[in-house]
Coordinates of C-alpha atoms and ligand atoms in Angstrom, one line a residue:
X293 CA 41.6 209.9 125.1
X294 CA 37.7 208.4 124.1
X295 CA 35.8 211.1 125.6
X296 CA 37.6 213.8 125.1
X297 CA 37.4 216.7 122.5
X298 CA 38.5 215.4 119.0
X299 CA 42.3 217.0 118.1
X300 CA 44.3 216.7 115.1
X301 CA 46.2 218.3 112.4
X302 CA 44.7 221.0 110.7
X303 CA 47.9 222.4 108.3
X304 CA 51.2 221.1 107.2
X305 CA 54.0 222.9 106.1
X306 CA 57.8 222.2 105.2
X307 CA 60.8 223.6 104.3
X308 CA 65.0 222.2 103.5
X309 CA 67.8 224.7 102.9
X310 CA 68.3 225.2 99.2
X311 CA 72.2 223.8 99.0
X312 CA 72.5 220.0 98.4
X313 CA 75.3 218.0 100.4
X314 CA 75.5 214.9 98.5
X315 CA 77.8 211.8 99.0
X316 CA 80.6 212.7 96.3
X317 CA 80.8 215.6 98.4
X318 CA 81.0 214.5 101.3
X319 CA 83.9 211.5 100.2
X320 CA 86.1 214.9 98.9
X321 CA 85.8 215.7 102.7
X322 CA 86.6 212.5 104.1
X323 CA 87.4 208.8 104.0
X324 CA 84.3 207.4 102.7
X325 CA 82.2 206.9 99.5
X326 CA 78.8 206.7 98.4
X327 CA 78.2 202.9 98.3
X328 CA 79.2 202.4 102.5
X329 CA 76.8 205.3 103.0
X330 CA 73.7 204.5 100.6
X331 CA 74.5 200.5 102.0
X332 CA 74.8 201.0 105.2
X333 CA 72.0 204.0 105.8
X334 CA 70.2 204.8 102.4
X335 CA 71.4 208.0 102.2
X336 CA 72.0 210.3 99.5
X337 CA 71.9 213.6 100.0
X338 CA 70.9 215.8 102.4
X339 CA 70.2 219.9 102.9
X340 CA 72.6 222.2 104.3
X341 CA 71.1 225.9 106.1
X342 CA 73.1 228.6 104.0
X343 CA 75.6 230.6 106.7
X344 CA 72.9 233.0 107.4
X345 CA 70.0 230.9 108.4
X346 CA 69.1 229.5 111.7
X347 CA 67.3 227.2 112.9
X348 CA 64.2 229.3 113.7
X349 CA 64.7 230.8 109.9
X350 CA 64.0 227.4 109.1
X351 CA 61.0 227.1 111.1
X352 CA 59.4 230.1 110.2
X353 CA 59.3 229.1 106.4
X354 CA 57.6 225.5 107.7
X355 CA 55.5 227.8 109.6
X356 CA 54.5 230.0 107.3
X357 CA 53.2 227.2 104.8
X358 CA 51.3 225.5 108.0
X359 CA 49.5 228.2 108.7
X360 CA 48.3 228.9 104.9
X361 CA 47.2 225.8 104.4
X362 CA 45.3 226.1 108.1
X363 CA 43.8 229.3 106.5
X364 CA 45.1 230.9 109.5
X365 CA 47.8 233.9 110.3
X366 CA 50.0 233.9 113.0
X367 CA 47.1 235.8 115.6
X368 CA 44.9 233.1 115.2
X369 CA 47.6 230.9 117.6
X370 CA 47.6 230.6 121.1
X371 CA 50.5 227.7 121.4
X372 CA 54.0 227.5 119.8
X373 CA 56.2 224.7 120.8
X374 CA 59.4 224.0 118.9
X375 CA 61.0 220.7 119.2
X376 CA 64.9 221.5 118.6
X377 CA 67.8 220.9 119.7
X378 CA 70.2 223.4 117.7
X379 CA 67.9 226.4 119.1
X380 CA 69.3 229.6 117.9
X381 CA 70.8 230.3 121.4
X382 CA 70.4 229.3 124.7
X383 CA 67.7 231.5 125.4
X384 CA 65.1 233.2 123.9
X385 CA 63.7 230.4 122.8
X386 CA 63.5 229.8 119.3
X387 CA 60.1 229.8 119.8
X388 CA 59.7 232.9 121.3
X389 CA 61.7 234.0 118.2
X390 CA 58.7 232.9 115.8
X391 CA 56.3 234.1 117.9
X392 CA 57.6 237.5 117.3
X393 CA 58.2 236.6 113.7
X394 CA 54.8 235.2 113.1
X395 CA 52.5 238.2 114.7
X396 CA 51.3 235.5 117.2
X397 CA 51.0 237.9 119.7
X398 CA 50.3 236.7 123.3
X399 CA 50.6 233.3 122.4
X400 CA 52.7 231.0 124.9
X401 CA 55.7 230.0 123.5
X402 CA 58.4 227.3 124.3
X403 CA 61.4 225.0 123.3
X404 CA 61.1 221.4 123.6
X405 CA 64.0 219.2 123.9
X406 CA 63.8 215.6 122.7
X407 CA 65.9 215.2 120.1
X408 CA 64.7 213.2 116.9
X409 CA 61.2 212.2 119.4
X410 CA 60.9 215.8 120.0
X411 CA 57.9 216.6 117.5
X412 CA 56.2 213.3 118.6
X413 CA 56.1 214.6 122.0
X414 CA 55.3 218.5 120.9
X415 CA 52.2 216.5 119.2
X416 CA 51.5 215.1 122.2
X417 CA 52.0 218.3 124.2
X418 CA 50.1 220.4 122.2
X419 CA 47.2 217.6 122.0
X420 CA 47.0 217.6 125.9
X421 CA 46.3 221.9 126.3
X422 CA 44.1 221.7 123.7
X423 CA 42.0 218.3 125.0
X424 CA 42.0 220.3 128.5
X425 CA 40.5 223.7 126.9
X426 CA 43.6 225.3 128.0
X427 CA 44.5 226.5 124.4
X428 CA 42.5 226.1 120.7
X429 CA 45.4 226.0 118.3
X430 CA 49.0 225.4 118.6
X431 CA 51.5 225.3 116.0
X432 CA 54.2 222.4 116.3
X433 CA 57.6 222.6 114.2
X434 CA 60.3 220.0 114.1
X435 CA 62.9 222.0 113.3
X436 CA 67.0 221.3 113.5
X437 CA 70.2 223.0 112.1
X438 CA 72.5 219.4 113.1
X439 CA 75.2 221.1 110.3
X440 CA 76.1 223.0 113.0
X441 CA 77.1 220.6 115.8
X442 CA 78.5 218.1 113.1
X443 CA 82.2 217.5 112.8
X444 CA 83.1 217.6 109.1
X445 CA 85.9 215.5 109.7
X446 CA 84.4 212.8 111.5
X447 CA 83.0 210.0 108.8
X448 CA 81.2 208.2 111.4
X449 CA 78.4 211.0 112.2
X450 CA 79.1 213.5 109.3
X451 CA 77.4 211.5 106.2
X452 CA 74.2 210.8 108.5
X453 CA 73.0 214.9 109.1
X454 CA 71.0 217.4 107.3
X455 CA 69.0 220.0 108.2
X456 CA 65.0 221.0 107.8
X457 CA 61.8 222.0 109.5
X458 CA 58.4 220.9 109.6
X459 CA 55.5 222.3 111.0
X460 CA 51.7 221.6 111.7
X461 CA 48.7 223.3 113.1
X462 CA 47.2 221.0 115.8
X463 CA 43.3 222.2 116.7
X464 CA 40.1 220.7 117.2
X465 CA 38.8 218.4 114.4
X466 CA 35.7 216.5 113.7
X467 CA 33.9 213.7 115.7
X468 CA 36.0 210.1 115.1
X469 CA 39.1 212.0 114.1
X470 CA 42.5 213.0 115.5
X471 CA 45.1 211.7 117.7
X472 CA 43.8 208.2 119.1
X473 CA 46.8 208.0 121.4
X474 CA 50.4 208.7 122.1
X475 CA 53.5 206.5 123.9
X476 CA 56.3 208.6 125.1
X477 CA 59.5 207.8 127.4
X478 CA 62.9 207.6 127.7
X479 CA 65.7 206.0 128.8
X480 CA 67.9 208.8 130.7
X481 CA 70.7 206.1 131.4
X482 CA 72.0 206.0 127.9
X483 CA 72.3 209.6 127.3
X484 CA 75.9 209.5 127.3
X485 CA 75.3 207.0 124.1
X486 CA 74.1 210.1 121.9
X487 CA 74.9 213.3 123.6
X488 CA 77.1 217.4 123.2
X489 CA 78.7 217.6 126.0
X490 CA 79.9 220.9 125.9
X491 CA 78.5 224.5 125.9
X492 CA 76.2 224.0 129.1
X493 CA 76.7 224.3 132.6
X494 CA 78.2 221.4 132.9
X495 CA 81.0 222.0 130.5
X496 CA 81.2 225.5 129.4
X497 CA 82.3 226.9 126.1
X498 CA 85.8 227.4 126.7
X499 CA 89.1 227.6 124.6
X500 CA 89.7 223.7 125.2
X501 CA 85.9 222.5 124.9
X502 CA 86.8 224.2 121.6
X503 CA 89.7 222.6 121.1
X504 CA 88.5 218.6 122.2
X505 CA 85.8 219.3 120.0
X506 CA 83.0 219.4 123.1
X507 CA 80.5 221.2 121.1
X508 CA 79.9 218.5 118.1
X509 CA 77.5 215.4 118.4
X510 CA 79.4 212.4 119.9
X511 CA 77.2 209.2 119.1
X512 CA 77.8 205.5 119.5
X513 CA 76.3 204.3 116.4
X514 CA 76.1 201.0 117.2
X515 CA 74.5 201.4 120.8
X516 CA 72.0 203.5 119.2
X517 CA 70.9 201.4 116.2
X518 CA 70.2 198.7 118.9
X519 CA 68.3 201.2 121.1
X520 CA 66.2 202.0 117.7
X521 CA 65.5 199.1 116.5
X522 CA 64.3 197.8 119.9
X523 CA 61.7 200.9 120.8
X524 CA 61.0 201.6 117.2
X525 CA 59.5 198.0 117.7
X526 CA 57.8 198.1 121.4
X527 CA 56.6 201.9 121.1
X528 CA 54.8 200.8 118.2
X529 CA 52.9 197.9 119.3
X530 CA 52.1 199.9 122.8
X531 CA 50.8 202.9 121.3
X532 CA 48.5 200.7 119.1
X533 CA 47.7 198.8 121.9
X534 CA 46.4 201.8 123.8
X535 CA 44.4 202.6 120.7
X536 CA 42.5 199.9 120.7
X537 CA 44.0 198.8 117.1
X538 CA 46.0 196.5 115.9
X539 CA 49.0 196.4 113.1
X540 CA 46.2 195.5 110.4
X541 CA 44.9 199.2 111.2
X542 CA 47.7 201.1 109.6
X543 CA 47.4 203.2 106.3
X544 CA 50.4 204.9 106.6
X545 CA 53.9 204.5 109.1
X546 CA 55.7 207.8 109.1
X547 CA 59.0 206.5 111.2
X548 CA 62.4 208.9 112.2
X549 CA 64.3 209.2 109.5
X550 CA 67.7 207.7 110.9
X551 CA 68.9 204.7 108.6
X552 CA 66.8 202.8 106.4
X553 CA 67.8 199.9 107.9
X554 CA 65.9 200.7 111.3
X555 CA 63.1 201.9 109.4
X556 CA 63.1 198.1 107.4
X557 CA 62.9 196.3 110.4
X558 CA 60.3 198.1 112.1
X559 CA 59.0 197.5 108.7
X560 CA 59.0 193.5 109.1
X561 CA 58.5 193.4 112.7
X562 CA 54.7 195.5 111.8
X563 CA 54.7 193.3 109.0
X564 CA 54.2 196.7 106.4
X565 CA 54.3 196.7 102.8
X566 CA 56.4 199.3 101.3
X567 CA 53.8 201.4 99.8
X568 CA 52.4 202.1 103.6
X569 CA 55.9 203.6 104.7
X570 CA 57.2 206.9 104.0
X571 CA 61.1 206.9 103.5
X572 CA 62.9 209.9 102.4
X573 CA 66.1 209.7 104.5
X574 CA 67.6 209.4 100.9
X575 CA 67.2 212.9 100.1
X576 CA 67.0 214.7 103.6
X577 CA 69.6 212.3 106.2
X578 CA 68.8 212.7 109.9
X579 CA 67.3 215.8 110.3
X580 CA 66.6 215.2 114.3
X581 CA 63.4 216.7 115.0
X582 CA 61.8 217.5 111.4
X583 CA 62.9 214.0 110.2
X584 CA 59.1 212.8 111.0
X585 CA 57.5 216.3 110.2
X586 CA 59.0 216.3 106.8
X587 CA 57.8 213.0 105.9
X588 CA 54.9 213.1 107.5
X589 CA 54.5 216.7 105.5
X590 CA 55.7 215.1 102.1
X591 CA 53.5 212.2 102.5
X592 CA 50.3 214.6 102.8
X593 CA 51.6 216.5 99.7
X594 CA 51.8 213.8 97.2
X595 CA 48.5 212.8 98.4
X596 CA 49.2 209.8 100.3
X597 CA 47.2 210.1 103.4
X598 CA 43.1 210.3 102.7
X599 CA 40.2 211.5 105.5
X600 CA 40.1 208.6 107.8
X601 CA 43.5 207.0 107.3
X602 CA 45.1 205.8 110.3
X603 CA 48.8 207.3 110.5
X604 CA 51.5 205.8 113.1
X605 CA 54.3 208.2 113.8
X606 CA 57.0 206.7 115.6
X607 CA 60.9 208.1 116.2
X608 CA 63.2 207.8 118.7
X609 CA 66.7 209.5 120.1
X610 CA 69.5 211.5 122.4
X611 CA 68.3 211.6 126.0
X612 CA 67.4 208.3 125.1
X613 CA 63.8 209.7 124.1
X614 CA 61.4 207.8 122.0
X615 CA 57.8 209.0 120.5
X616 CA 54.9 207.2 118.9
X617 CA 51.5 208.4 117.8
X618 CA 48.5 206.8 116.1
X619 CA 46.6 209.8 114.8
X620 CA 42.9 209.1 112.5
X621 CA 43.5 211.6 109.2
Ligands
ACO886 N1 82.4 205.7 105.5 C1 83.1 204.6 105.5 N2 83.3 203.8 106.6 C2 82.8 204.2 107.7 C3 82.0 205.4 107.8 C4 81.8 206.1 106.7 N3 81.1 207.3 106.6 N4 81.5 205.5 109.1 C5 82.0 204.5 109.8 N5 82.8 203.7 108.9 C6 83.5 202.4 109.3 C7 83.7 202.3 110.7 O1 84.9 203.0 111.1 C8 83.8 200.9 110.9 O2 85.2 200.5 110.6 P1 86.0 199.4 111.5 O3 85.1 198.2 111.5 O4 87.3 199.3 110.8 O5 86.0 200.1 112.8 C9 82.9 200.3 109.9 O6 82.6 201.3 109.0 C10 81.6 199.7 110.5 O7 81.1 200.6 111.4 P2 79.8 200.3 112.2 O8 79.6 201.4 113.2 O9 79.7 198.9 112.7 O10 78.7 200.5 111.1 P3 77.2 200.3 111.1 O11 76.8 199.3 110.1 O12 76.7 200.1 112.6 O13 76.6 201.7 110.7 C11 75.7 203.7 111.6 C12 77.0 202.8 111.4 C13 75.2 204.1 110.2 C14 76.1 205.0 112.3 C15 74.7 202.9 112.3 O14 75.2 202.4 113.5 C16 73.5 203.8 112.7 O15 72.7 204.2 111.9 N6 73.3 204.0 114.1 C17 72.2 204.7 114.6 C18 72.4 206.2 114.4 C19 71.2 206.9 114.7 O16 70.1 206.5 114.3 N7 71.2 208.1 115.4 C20 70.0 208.7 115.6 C21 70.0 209.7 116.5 S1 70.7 211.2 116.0 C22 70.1 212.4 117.0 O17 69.3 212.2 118.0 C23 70.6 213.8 116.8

């Protein structure tokens, strides 16, 4: 990516739902209590979308914030991609939805489906027209409603979900600056692991999709942890690697915020001190694709990133999809 034109993040914006979830709710709901939950995935609470917002309502908020702090308005973008997977339908896009809500007229606009990796690889989307010259600035949002694909009576998913957004304004920045380089993939065989299997054209929304309770996350938790902590481990020394740096490099690790026991032993396998990783699973849960945007986002607004800090973003889930980044502040 050496001699190519310099891109980064020029804004950062966030938003949660206003109502808290928190664990003594959640054991009034079903078999479980707050010391399995904070033990086992170091969460505490998480943010629930009221009945009347959607996922792009959540994004536009994020959006909104991104763009101020870019100094820029909606015409000034020429690239929306939202990573999601609880779109607001099928199709239009969600967003195509926040183009229209943002006055971004013109500007291409598309849904990106990689799960909890998906803002990693809108980043690394969004890097790649602008590198080219295709576009100048491109607005990325994590954003996910999971609330509403979670079965509330199922203990083993419904304690690890919240919802959120986070969004960013990726343009050109100066010389030395910006993403240094990105490692994507995925593992397509273990997409029954983490996976909705109803409502597409697969498996159409019917009365008994309904009914076997199609349209909810199914995840093997145990699979997936494994999966985790494996490519949380190998996507970050690769994506280094292709950077030219090594673990001694980073200021700031800005994993998926899945279970703070994945994010502890990516922690020890980079070797990391605490202060140089952001963890707020405690407050937000899984939120799929804004998990890294909100920490990444909160991290920037308690001041913890400075001009020239070297940030690794890393995540990883359902398709099996993983994400990292190394991006120069
Ligand atoms: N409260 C109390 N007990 C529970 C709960 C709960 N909420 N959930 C499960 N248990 C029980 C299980 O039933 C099991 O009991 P059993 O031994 O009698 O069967 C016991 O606790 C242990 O279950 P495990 O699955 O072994 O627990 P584990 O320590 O593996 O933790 C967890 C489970 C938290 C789900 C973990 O496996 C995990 O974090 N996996 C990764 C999940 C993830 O990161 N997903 C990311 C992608 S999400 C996306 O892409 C949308």
């Amino acid at each position: 990516m050496n001699n190519l034109r310099p891109v980064g993040i020029i804004g950062t914006g966030k938003y949660v739902p206003e109502k808290i979830l928190t664990n003594s709710d959640l054991e009034k709901m079903v078999d479980t209590n707050d010391e399995w939950i904070v033990s086992r995935t170091g969460i505490k609470e998480r943010h629930i979308a009221a009945p009347d917002q959607a996922t792009s309502d959540l994004a536009y908020e994020a959006a909104l914030k991104a763009l101020e702090s870019a100094g820029m308005t909606g015409s000034d973008l020429d690239l929306i991609i939202v990573a999601t997977i609880t779109p607001d339908s099928s199709f239009p896009s969600t967003a195509c939805i926040l183009q229209d809500k943002l006055g971004a007229k013109g500007a291409a606009a598309f849904d990106l489906s990689a799960a909890c990796s998906g803002f990693v690889y809108g980043l690394a989307t969004a890097t790649s027209f602008i590198q080219s010259g295709m576009y100048n600035n491109a607005l990325v949002i994590g954003a996910d409603c999971l609330s509403r694909i979670t079965d509330y009576t199922d203990r083993n998913t419904c304690v690890l979900f919240g919802d959120g957004a986070g969004a960013v304004v990726v343009g050109e920045v100066p010389e030395g600056r910006g993403f240094k380089a990105f490692d994507l993939g995925a593992e397509g065989a273990g997409g029954s692991l983490l996976q909705i299997e109803g409502g597409g054209s697969r498996l159409p929304a019917s009365a008994e999709t309904v009914e076997n309770k199609k349209h909810y996350i199914y995840m093997n938790g145990r699979e997936v942890f494994k999966f985790a902590v494996r490519v949380m481990g190998t996507a970050t020394v690769e994506v280094l690697r292709k950077a030219g740096m090594d673990r001694t490099d980073v200021d700031l690790f800005v994993p998926h915020q899945a279970n703070v026991r994945i994010i502890q032993s990516a922690m020890q396998r980079l070797e990391l001190p605490e202060e140089k990783v952001v963890v707020n699973v405690d407050k937000y849960a899984n939120t799929s694709a804004a998990s890294i945007p909100l920490a990444l986002v909160e991290a920037a607004e308690e001041g913890r990133m400075k001009a020239g800090d070297t940030v690794l973003m890393v995540g990883f889930g359902g398709g099996l999809t993983w994400g990292a980044s190394v991006l120069v502040w």
